[in-house]
Every structure is written in structure tokens, then in C-alpha cells.
Amino acid sequence: MDHRALTRLSKRMSLALRHQPGRFGLTLDRAGWVAVDELLAALRIGRADLDAVVAGNDKQRFAVERRPDGVERIRANQGHSVPVDLGLAPTPPPERLYHGTAAAALDSIRATGLQRGGRHHVHLSVDVETARRVGARRGGAVVVLTVDAAGMARDGHVFHRSANGVWLTEAVPAAYLS
Ligand code: HQG
């Protein structure tokens, strides 16, 4: 598969594993897992293509693991809009985290802080470069906000770190943004 085909398949897998499993006739378990064979059948793809997406993915969006009974399962590491409990332990964040967004959203963010919208969490990046890339998905001018994560943690806000290194929290009040 060339790069574009991989990206296309990655997006379909994200749709199935994060947002609309029902549309593919799939049911995720509570933690977001589905059997690899079920996903292959639902998407009508071969194992080699799935492996190529999982291994080659720029952001390590998917995790594959073998259950004790030998069945292999797959889930998205983060980004769900369907209710799942990823079972991530609360983790103390680094001093600062970053959030890239559209300049056009700034006024609204200043007023209400960062909201999780349709997803389970607000997504934060460990470095400015990654945050800039996330913000650039929106097109137009990008701003990167710095989050006083240590201050939030001190004040009782809980953070989780997804398997692919994205930091997650429920909301970021405007007072912690600069
Ligand atoms: C914005 C991708 C107005 C927020 C990325 C963002 C990430 C507000 C958008 C992951 C707001 C939500 C998540 C407020 C937040 N007023 N706008 N009060 N609060 N926003 O896509 O963080 O490629 O749900 O800034 O790389 O952009 O899918 O979140 O622009 O890791 O794996 O509302 O998705 O990962 O957009 O991206 P999203 P996001 P994948």
C-alpha cells in the first residue's frame, strides 16, 4: 500500500474504532477492544494491510494485543467519541503541555477554556511541534497555547497519558492557558 492508501485505511479504522463501530456492524467492548478478525471482516481488508497501518502509523493510533485465550484484539489508543473506558491510570503531568488550535477559536477558548467537545477529553501535546501539527489540521492560522499542567494537577485536575503519548484531561479552565 502506498502512503495515501495507508492514510485512507487509517481513517476508516479510526471511524470504526473511535466513532461509529455500529456503522461497520462492530461492537467494542467496554475498554474499546474488538477482535482483529472481526475488524478485518467488517472492513474487508487483509491482515497485512491492517498490520501495515498499525505498524506504520505516524501517531501509533492503534494497539494490537493477544488476549489470554489467544484471540488477538485491537483498539484505538485515544480519540474516541463513543463511550469507552481505556483504563488509563491517573498520571502526574509534566510542568507544561501544549494545545494547537485555530486562531479563530481563541476568543471562545479565552472565554470558556478548552472543552472536550465530542471527544472524551481535551487532547494535549508534550511539545510545541506536535501541538502545531494538531492545530494545522484545521487549516488557517494556528496558535499554540501553553497549559500550566503542573498548576492544574496541584489544583486537583486529573491527567491521563494515552499509550501513544497524548495527554488527556477533562477540561482546561482559561486561567491555566497562556
Ligand atoms: C477546539 C487528532 C472553541 C480545540 C489530533 C480543537 C489530536 C474550542 C477543537 C486529537 C474550545 C476540537 C484531538 C472552545 C476547544 N471554544 N473551540 N472553548 N475548546 N476547542 O479534533 O485537540 O489524528 O476534537 O482547540 O492529533 O484538535 O485523530 O480535538 O481545535 O491528538 O489521531 O475544538 O485528534 O488525532 O477538535 O485533536 P478535536 P483536537 P488523530
mmCIF file with all atom_site columns, N, CA and C in Angstrom, residues 115-155:
data_model
loop_
_atom_site.group_PDB
_atom_site.id
_atom_site.type_symbol
_atom_site.label_atom_id
_atom_site.label_alt_id
_atom_site.label_comp_id
_atom_site.label_asym_id
_atom_site.label_entity_id
_atom_site.label_seq_id
_atom_site.pdbx_PDB_ins_code
_atom_site.Cartn_x
_atom_site.Cartn_y
_atom_site.Cartn_z
_atom_site.occupancy
_atom_site.B_iso_or_equiv
_atom_site.pdbx_formal_charge
_atom_site.auth_seq_id
_atom_site.auth_comp_id
_atom_site.auth_asym_id
_atom_site.auth_atom_id
_atom_site.pdbx_PDB_model_num
ATOM 1   N N  . GLN A 1 115 ? -12.503 22.943 25.921 1.00 0.00 ? 115 GLN A N  1
ATOM 2   C CA . GLN A 1 115 ? -13.582 21.992 26.172 1.00 0.00 ? 115 GLN A CA 1
ATOM 3   C C  . GLN A 1 115 ? -13.334 20.743 25.342 1.00 0.00 ? 115 GLN A C  1
ATOM 4   N N  . ARG A 1 116 ? -13.857 19.617 25.817 1.00 0.00 ? 116 ARG A N  1
ATOM 5   C CA . ARG A 1 116 ? -13.556 18.369 25.122 1.00 0.00 ? 116 ARG A CA 1
ATOM 6   C C  . ARG A 1 116 ? -14.417 18.159 23.889 1.00 0.00 ? 116 ARG A C  1
ATOM 7   N N  . GLY A 1 117 ? -15.471 18.938 23.732 1.00 0.00 ? 117 GLY A N  1
ATOM 8   C CA . GLY A 1 117 ? -16.318 18.797 22.543 1.00 0.00 ? 117 GLY A CA 1
ATOM 9   C C  . GLY A 1 117 ? -16.895 17.404 22.457 1.00 0.00 ? 117 GLY A C  1
ATOM 10  N N  . GLY A 1 118 ? -16.842 16.809 21.277 1.00 0.00 ? 118 GLY A N  1
ATOM 11  C CA . GLY A 1 118 ? -17.438 15.481 21.087 1.00 0.00 ? 118 GLY A CA 1
ATOM 12  C C  . GLY A 1 118 ? -16.596 14.360 21.659 1.00 0.00 ? 118 GLY A C  1
ATOM 13  N N  . ARG A 1 119 ? -15.329 14.622 21.978 1.00 0.00 ? 119 ARG A N  1
ATOM 14  C CA . ARG A 1 119 ? -14.467 13.543 22.461 1.00 0.00 ? 119 ARG A CA 1
ATOM 15  C C  . ARG A 1 119 ? -14.573 13.413 23.982 1.00 0.00 ? 119 ARG A C  1
ATOM 16  N N  . HIS A 1 120 ? -13.862 12.407 24.513 1.00 0.00 ? 120 HIS A N  1
ATOM 17  C CA . HIS A 1 120 ? -13.921 12.190 25.956 1.00 0.00 ? 120 HIS A CA 1
ATOM 18  C C  . HIS A 1 120 ? -13.109 13.181 26.734 1.00 0.00 ? 120 HIS A C  1
ATOM 19  N N  . HIS A 1 121 ? -12.038 13.686 26.102 1.00 0.00 ? 121 HIS A N  1
ATOM 20  C CA . HIS A 1 121 ? -11.078 14.520 26.814 1.00 0.00 ? 121 HIS A CA 1
ATOM 21  C C  . HIS A 1 121 ? -10.601 15.643 25.902 1.00 0.00 ? 121 HIS A C  1
ATOM 22  N N  . VAL A 1 122 ? -10.019 16.647 26.532 1.00 0.00 ? 122 VAL A N  1
ATOM 23  C CA . VAL A 1 122 ? -9.187  17.596 25.800 1.00 0.00 ? 122 VAL A CA 1
ATOM 24  C C  . VAL A 1 122 ? -7.848  16.899 25.555 1.00 0.00 ? 122 VAL A C  1
ATOM 25  N N  . HIS A 1 123 ? -7.320  17.039 24.342 1.00 0.00 ? 123 HIS A N  1
ATOM 26  C CA . HIS A 1 123 ? -6.051  16.399 23.979 1.00 0.00 ? 123 HIS A CA 1
ATOM 27  C C  . HIS A 1 123 ? -4.923  17.420 24.043 1.00 0.00 ? 123 HIS A C  1
ATOM 28  N N  . LEU A 1 124 ? -3.866  17.061 24.758 1.00 0.00 ? 124 LEU A N  1
ATOM 29  C CA . LEU A 1 124 ? -2.726  17.968 24.903 1.00 0.00 ? 124 LEU A CA 1
ATOM 30  C C  . LEU A 1 124 ? -1.454  17.267 24.430 1.00 0.00 ? 124 LEU A C  1
ATOM 31  N N  . SER A 1 125 ? -0.530  18.073 23.910 1.00 0.00 ? 125 SER A N  1
ATOM 32  C CA . SER A 1 125 ? 0.709   17.527 23.351 1.00 0.00 ? 125 SER A CA 1
ATOM 33  C C  . SER A 1 125 ? 1.880   17.824 24.273 1.00 0.00 ? 125 SER A C  1
ATOM 34  N N  . VAL A 1 126 ? 2.909   16.977 24.209 1.00 0.00 ? 126 VAL A N  1
ATOM 35  C CA . VAL A 1 126 ? 4.098   17.209 25.048 1.00 0.00 ? 126 VAL A CA 1
ATOM 36  C C  . VAL A 1 126 ? 5.014   18.273 24.489 1.00 0.00 ? 126 VAL A C  1
ATOM 37  N N  . ASP A 1 127 ? 4.920   18.549 23.194 1.00 0.00 ? 127 ASP A N  1
ATOM 38  C CA . ASP A 1 127 ? 5.829   19.555 22.645 1.00 0.00 ? 127 ASP A CA 1
ATOM 39  C C  . ASP A 1 127 ? 5.093   20.471 21.668 1.00 0.00 ? 127 ASP A C  1
ATOM 40  N N  . VAL A 1 128 ? 5.701   21.627 21.459 1.00 0.00 ? 128 VAL A N  1
ATOM 41  C CA . VAL A 1 128 ? 5.092   22.669 20.629 1.00 0.00 ? 128 VAL A CA 1
ATOM 42  C C  . VAL A 1 128 ? 4.909   22.191 19.188 1.00 0.00 ? 128 VAL A C  1
ATOM 43  N N  . GLU A 1 129 ? 5.911   21.460 18.691 1.00 0.00 ? 129 GLU A N  1
ATOM 44  C CA . GLU A 1 129 ? 5.852   20.995 17.295 1.00 0.00 ? 129 GLU A CA 1
ATOM 45  C C  . GLU A 1 129 ? 4.629   20.122 17.050 1.00 0.00 ? 129 GLU A C  1
ATOM 46  N N  . THR A 1 130 ? 4.400   19.172 17.955 1.00 0.00 ? 130 THR A N  1
ATOM 47  C CA . THR A 1 130 ? 3.245   18.282 17.810 1.00 0.00 ? 130 THR A CA 1
ATOM 48  C C  . THR A 1 130 ? 1.957   19.087 17.905 1.00 0.00 ? 130 THR A C  1
ATOM 49  N N  . ALA A 1 131 ? 1.912   20.015 18.855 1.00 0.00 ? 131 ALA A N  1
ATOM 50  C CA . ALA A 1 131 ? 0.708   20.827 19.020 1.00 0.00 ? 131 ALA A CA 1
ATOM 51  C C  . ALA A 1 131 ? 0.433   21.635 17.750 1.00 0.00 ? 131 ALA A C  1
ATOM 52  N N  . ARG A 1 132 ? 1.511   22.141 17.157 1.00 0.00 ? 132 ARG A N  1
ATOM 53  C CA . ARG A 1 132 ? 1.341   22.937 15.935 1.00 0.00 ? 132 ARG A CA 1
ATOM 54  C C  . ARG A 1 132 ? 0.733   22.077 14.826 1.00 0.00 ? 132 ARG A C  1
ATOM 55  N N  . ARG A 1 133 ? 1.204   20.832 14.723 1.00 0.00 ? 133 ARG A N  1
ATOM 56  C CA . ARG A 1 133 ? 0.663   19.927 13.697 1.00 0.00 ? 133 ARG A CA 1
ATOM 57  C C  . ARG A 1 133 ? -0.815  19.641 13.944 1.00 0.00 ? 133 ARG A C  1
ATOM 58  N N  . VAL A 1 134 ? -1.189  19.459 15.205 1.00 0.00 ? 134 VAL A N  1
ATOM 59  C CA . VAL A 1 134 ? -2.596  19.191 15.530 1.00 0.00 ? 134 VAL A CA 1
ATOM 60  C C  . VAL A 1 134 ? -3.447  20.400 15.127 1.00 0.00 ? 134 VAL A C  1
ATOM 61  N N  . GLY A 1 135 ? -2.961  21.600 15.459 1.00 0.00 ? 135 GLY A N  1
ATOM 62  C CA . GLY A 1 135 ? -3.713  22.808 15.125 1.00 0.00 ? 135 GLY A CA 1
ATOM 63  C C  . GLY A 1 135 ? -3.829  23.031 13.630 1.00 0.00 ? 135 GLY A C  1
ATOM 64  N N  . ALA A 1 136 ? -2.790  22.593 12.894 1.00 0.00 ? 136 ALA A N  1
ATOM 65  C CA . ALA A 1 136 ? -2.765  22.831 11.449 1.00 0.00 ? 136 ALA A CA 1
ATOM 66  C C  . ALA A 1 136 ? -3.816  22.007 10.720 1.00 0.00 ? 136 ALA A C  1
ATOM 67  N N  . ARG A 1 137 ? -4.358  20.954 11.365 1.00 0.00 ? 137 ARG A N  1
ATOM 68  C CA . ARG A 1 137 ? -5.424  20.166 10.728 1.00 0.00 ? 137 ARG A CA 1
ATOM 69  C C  . ARG A 1 137 ? -6.629  21.016 10.407 1.00 0.00 ? 137 ARG A C  1
ATOM 70  N N  . ARG A 1 138 ? -6.782  22.136 11.112 1.00 0.00 ? 138 ARG A N  1
ATOM 71  C CA . ARG A 1 138 ? -7.977  22.964 10.915 1.00 0.00 ? 138 ARG A CA 1
ATOM 72  C C  . ARG A 1 138 ? -7.865  23.871 9.697  1.00 0.00 ? 138 ARG A C  1
ATOM 73  N N  . GLY A 1 139 ? -6.664  24.003 9.131  1.00 0.00 ? 139 GLY A N  1
ATOM 74  C CA . GLY A 1 139 ? -6.454  24.986 8.067  1.00 0.00 ? 139 GLY A CA 1
ATOM 75  C C  . GLY A 1 139 ? -6.448  26.370 8.688  1.00 0.00 ? 139 GLY A C  1
ATOM 76  N N  . GLY A 1 140 ? -5.915  27.352 7.983  1.00 0.00 ? 140 GLY A N  1
ATOM 77  C CA . GLY A 1 140 ? -5.887  28.717 8.533  1.00 0.00 ? 140 GLY A CA 1
ATOM 78  C C  . GLY A 1 140 ? -4.789  28.883 9.565  1.00 0.00 ? 140 GLY A C  1
ATOM 79  N N  . ALA A 1 141 ? -4.812  30.034 10.243 1.00 0.00 ? 141 ALA A N  1
ATOM 80  C CA . ALA A 1 141 ? -3.741  30.357 11.184 1.00 0.00 ? 141 ALA A CA 1
ATOM 81  C C  . ALA A 1 141 ? -3.821  29.461 12.412 1.00 0.00 ? 141 ALA A C  1
ATOM 82  N N  . VAL A 1 142 ? -2.638  29.043 12.896 1.00 0.00 ? 142 VAL A N  1
ATOM 83  C CA . VAL A 1 142 ? -2.559  28.150 14.051 1.00 0.00 ? 142 VAL A CA 1
ATOM 84  C C  . VAL A 1 142 ? -2.030  28.917 15.252 1.00 0.00 ? 142 VAL A C  1
ATOM 85  N N  . VAL A 1 143 ? -2.592  28.668 16.417 1.00 0.00 ? 143 VAL A N  1
ATOM 86  C CA . VAL A 1 143 ? -1.961  29.163 17.643 1.00 0.00 ? 143 VAL A CA 1
ATOM 87  C C  . VAL A 1 143 ? -1.672  27.956 18.534 1.00 0.00 ? 143 VAL A C  1
ATOM 88  N N  . VAL A 1 144 ? -0.575  28.066 19.260 1.00 0.00 ? 144 VAL A N  1
ATOM 89  C CA . VAL A 1 144 ? -0.239  27.016 20.222 1.00 0.00 ? 144 VAL A CA 1
ATOM 90  C C  . VAL A 1 144 ? -0.360  27.602 21.625 1.00 0.00 ? 144 VAL A C  1
ATOM 91  N N  . LEU A 1 145 ? -1.247  27.052 22.401 1.00 0.00 ? 145 LEU A N  1
ATOM 92  C CA . LEU A 1 145 ? -1.468  27.506 23.776 1.00 0.00 ? 145 LEU A CA 1
ATOM 93  C C  . LEU A 1 145 ? -0.604  26.681 24.724 1.00 0.00 ? 145 LEU A C  1
ATOM 94  N N  . THR A 1 146 ? -0.046  27.343 25.728 1.00 0.00 ? 146 THR A N  1
ATOM 95  C CA . THR A 1 146 ? 0.711   26.634 26.760 1.00 0.00 ? 146 THR A CA 1
ATOM 96  C C  . THR A 1 146 ? -0.216  26.399 27.950 1.00 0.00 ? 146 THR A C  1
ATOM 97  N N  . VAL A 1 147 ? -0.216  25.163 28.425 1.00 0.00 ? 147 VAL A N  1
ATOM 98  C CA . VAL A 1 147 ? -1.084  24.779 29.540 1.00 0.00 ? 147 VAL A CA 1
ATOM 99  C C  . VAL A 1 147 ? -0.224  24.594 30.798 1.00 0.00 ? 147 VAL A C  1
ATOM 100 N N  . ASP A 1 148 ? -0.578  25.266 31.846 1.00 0.00 ? 148 ASP A N  1
ATOM 101 C CA . ASP A 1 148 ? 0.110   25.103 33.143 1.00 0.00 ? 148 ASP A CA 1
ATOM 102 C C  . ASP A 1 148 ? -0.392  23.806 33.783 1.00 0.00 ? 148 ASP A C  1
ATOM 103 N N  . ALA A 1 149 ? 0.172   22.694 33.279 1.00 0.00 ? 149 ALA A N  1
ATOM 104 C CA . ALA A 1 149 ? -0.322  21.379 33.696 1.00 0.00 ? 149 ALA A CA 1
ATOM 105 C C  . ALA A 1 149 ? 0.019   21.110 35.162 1.00 0.00 ? 149 ALA A C  1
ATOM 106 N N  . ALA A 1 150 ? 1.208   21.537 35.585 1.00 0.00 ? 150 ALA A N  1
ATOM 107 C CA . ALA A 1 150 ? 1.593   21.315 36.979 1.00 0.00 ? 150 ALA A CA 1
ATOM 108 C C  . ALA A 1 150 ? 0.628   22.050 37.909 1.00 0.00 ? 150 ALA A C  1
ATOM 109 N N  . GLY A 1 151 ? 0.268   23.279 37.530 1.00 0.00 ? 151 GLY A N  1
ATOM 110 C CA . GLY A 1 151 ? -0.684  24.053 38.330 1.00 0.00 ? 151 GLY A CA 1
ATOM 111 C C  . GLY A 1 151 ? -2.042  23.368 38.390 1.00 0.00 ? 151 GLY A C  1
ATOM 112 N N  . MET A 1 152 ? -2.477  22.848 37.253 1.00 0.00 ? 152 MET A N  1
ATOM 113 C CA . MET A 1 152 ? -3.759  22.144 37.233 1.00 0.00 ? 152 MET A CA 1
ATOM 114 C C  . MET A 1 152 ? -3.723  20.939 38.146 1.00 0.00 ? 152 MET A C  1
ATOM 115 N N  . ALA A 1 153 ? -2.620  20.174 38.050 1.00 0.00 ? 153 ALA A N  1
ATOM 116 C CA . ALA A 1 153 ? -2.505  18.966 38.877 1.00 0.00 ? 153 ALA A CA 1
ATOM 117 C C  . ALA A 1 153 ? -2.533  19.334 40.365 1.00 0.00 ? 153 ALA A C  1
ATOM 118 N N  . ARG A 1 154 ? -1.802  20.416 40.691 1.00 0.00 ? 154 ARG A N  1
ATOM 119 C CA . ARG A 1 154 ? -1.804  20.871 42.093 1.00 0.00 ? 154 ARG A CA 1
ATOM 120 C C  . ARG A 1 154 ? -3.209  21.201 42.556 1.00 0.00 ? 154 ARG A C  1
ATOM 121 N N  . ASP A 1 155 ? -4.017  21.724 41.639 1.00 0.00 ? 155 ASP A N  1
ATOM 122 C CA . ASP A 1 155 ? -5.378  22.131 41.988 1.00 0.00 ? 155 ASP A CA 1
ATOM 123 C C  . ASP A 1 155 ? -6.388  20.986 41.843 1.00 0.00 ? 155 ASP A C  1
#
